[in-house]
PDB file of N, CA and C in Angstrom:
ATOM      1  N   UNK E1361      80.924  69.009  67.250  1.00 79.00           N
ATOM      2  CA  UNK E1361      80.229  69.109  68.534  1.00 79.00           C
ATOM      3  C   UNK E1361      80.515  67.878  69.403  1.00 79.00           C
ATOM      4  N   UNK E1362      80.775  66.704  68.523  1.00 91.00           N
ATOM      5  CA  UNK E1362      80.680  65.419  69.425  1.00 91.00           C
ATOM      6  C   UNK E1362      82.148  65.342  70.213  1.00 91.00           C
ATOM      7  N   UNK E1363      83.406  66.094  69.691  1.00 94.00           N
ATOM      8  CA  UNK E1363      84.774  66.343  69.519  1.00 94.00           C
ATOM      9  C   UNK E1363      84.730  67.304  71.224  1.00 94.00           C
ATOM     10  N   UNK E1364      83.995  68.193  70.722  1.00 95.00           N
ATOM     11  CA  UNK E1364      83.601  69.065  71.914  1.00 95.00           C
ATOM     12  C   UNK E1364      83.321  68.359  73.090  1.00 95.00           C
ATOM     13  N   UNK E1365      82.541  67.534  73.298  1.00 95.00           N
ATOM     14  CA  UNK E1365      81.475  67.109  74.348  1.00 95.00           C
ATOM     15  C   UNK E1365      82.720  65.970  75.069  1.00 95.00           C
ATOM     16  N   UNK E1366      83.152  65.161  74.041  1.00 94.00           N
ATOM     17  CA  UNK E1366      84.072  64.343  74.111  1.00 94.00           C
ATOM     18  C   UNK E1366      85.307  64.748  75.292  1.00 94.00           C
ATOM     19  N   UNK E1367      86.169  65.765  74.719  1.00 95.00           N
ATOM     20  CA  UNK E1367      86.988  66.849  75.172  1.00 95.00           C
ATOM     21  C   UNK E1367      86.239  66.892  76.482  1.00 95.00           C
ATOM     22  N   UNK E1368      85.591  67.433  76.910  1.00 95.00           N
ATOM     23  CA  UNK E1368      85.190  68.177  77.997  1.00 95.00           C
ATOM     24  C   UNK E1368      84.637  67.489  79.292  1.00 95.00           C
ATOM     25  N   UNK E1369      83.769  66.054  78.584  1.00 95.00           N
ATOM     26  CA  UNK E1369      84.077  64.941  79.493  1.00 95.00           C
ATOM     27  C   UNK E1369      85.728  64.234  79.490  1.00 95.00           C
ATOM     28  N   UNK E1370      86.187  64.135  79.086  1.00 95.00           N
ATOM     29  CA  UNK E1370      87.794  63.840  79.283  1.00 95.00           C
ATOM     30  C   UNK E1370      88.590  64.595  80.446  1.00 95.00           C
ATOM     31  N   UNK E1371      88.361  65.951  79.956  1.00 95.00           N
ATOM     32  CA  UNK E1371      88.893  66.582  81.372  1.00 95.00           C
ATOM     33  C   UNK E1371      88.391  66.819  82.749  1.00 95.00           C
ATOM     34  N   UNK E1372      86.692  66.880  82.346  1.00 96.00           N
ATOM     35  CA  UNK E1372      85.952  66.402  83.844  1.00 96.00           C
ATOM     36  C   UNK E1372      86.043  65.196  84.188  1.00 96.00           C
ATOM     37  N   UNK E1373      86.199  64.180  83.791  1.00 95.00           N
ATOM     38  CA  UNK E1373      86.788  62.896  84.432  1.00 95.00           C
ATOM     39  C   UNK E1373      88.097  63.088  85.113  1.00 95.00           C
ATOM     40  N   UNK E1374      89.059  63.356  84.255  1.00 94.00           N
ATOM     41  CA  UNK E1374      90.389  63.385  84.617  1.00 94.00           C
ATOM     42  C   UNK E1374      90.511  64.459  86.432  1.00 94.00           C
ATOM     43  N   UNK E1375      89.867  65.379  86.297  1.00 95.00           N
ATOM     44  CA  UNK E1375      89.664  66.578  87.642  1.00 95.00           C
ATOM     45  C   UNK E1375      88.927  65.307  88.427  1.00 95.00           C
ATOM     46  N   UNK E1376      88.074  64.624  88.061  1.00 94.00           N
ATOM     47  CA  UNK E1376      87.606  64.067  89.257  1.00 94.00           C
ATOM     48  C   UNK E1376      88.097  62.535  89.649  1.00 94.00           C
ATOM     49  N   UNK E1377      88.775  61.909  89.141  1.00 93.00           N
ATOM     50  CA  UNK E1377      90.151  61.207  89.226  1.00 93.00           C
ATOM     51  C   UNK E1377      90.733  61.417  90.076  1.00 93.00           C
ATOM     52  N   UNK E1378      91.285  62.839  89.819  1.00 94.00           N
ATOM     53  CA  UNK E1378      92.361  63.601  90.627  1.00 94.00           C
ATOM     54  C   UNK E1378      92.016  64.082  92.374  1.00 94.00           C
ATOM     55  N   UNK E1379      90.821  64.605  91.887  1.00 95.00           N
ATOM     56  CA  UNK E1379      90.271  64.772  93.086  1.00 95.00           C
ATOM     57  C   UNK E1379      90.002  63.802  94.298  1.00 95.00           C
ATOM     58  N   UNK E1380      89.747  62.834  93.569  1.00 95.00           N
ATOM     59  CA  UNK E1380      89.361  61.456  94.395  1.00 95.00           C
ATOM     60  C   UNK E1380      90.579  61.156  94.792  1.00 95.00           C
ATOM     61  N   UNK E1381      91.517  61.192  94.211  1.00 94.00           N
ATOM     62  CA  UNK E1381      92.740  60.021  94.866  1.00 94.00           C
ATOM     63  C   UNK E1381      93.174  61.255  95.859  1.00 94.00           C
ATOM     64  N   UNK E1382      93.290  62.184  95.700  1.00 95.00           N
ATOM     65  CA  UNK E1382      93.933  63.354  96.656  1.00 95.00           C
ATOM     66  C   UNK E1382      93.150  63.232  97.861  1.00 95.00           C
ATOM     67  N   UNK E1383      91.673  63.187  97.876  1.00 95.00           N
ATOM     68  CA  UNK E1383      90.707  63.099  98.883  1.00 95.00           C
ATOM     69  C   UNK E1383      91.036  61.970  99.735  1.00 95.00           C
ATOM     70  N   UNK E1384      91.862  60.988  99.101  1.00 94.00           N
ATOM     71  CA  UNK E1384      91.351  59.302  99.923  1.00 94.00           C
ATOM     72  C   UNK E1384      93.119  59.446 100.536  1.00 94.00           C
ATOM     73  N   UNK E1385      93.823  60.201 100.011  1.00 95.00           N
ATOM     74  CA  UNK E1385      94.988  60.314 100.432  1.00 95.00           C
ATOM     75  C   UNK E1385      95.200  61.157 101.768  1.00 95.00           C
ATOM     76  N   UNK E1386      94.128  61.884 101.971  1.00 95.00           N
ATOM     77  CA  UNK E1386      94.332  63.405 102.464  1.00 95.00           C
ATOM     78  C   UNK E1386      93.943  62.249 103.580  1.00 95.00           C
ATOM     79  N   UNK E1387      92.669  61.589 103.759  1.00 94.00           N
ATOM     80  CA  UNK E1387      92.062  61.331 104.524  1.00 94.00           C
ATOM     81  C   UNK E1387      92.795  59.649 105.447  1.00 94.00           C
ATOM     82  N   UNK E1388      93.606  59.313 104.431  1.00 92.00           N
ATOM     83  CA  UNK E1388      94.718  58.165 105.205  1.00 92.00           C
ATOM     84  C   UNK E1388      95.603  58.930 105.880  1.00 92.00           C
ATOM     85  N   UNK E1389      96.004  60.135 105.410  1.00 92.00           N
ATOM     86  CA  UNK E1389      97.142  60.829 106.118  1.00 92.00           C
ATOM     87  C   UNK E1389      96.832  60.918 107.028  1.00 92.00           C
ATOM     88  N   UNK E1390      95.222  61.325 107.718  1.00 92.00           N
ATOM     89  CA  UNK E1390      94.806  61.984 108.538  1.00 92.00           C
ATOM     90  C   UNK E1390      94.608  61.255 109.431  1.00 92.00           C
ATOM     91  N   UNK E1391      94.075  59.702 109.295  1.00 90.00           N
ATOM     92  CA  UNK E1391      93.550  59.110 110.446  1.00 90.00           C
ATOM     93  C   UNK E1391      95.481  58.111 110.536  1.00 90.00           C
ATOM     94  N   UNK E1392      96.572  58.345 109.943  1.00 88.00           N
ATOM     95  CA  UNK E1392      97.474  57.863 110.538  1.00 88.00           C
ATOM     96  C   UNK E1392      97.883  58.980 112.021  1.00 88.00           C
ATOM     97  N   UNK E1393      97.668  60.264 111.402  1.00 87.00           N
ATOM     98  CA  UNK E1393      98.111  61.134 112.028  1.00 87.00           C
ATOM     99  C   UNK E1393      97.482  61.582 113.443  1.00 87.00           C
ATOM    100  N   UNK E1394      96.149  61.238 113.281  1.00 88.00           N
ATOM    101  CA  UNK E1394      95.068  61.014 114.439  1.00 88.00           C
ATOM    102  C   UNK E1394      95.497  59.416 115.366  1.00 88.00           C
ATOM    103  N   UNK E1395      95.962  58.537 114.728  1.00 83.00           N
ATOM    104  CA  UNK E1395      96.410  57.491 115.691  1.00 83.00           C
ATOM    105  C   UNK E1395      97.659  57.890 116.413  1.00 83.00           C
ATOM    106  N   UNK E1396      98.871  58.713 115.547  1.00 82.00           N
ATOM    107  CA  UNK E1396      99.818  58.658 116.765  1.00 82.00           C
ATOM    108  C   UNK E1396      99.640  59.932 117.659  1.00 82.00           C
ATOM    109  N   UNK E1397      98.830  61.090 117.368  1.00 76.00           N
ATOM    110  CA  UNK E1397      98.713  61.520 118.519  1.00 76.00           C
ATOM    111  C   UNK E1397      97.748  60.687 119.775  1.00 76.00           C
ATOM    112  N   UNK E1398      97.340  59.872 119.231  1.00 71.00           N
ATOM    113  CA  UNK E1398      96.130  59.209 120.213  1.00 71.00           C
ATOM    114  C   UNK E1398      97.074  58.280 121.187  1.00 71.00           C
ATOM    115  N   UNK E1399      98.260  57.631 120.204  1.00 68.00           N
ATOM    116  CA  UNK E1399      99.207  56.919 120.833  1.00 68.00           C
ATOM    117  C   UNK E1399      99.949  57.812 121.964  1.00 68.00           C
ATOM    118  N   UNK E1400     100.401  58.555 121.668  1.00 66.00           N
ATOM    119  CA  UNK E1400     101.254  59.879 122.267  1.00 66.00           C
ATOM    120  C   UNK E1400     100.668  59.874 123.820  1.00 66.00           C
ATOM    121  N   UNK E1401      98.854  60.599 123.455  1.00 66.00           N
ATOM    122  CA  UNK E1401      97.944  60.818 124.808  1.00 66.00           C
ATOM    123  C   UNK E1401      98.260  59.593 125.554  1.00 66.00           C
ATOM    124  N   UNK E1402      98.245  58.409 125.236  1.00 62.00           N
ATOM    125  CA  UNK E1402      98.215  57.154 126.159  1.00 62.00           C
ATOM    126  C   UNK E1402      99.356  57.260 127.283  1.00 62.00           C
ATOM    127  N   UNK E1403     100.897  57.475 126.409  1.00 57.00           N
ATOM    128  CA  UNK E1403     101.791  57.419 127.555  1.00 57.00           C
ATOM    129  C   UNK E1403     101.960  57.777 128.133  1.00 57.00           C
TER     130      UNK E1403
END
């Protein structure tokens, strides 16, 4: 059972790991991508 529990937090960590770095990635992409259109509007 402890093998079990073990396991299963291992892979819910690992998903939320994953999740996180994808999230913080998604969200740098986004505000680069929000500055050069902002740059763009200026000229």
């Amino acid at each position: 059972m402890d093998v079990l529990l073990f396991f299963i937090a291992s892979i819910t960590s690992g998903v939320w790991c994953a999740y996180l770095v994808e999230y913080v990635e998604d969200k740098q992409a986004r505000r680069q991508r929000d500055e050069g259109t902002r740059v763009n509007q200026n000229e």
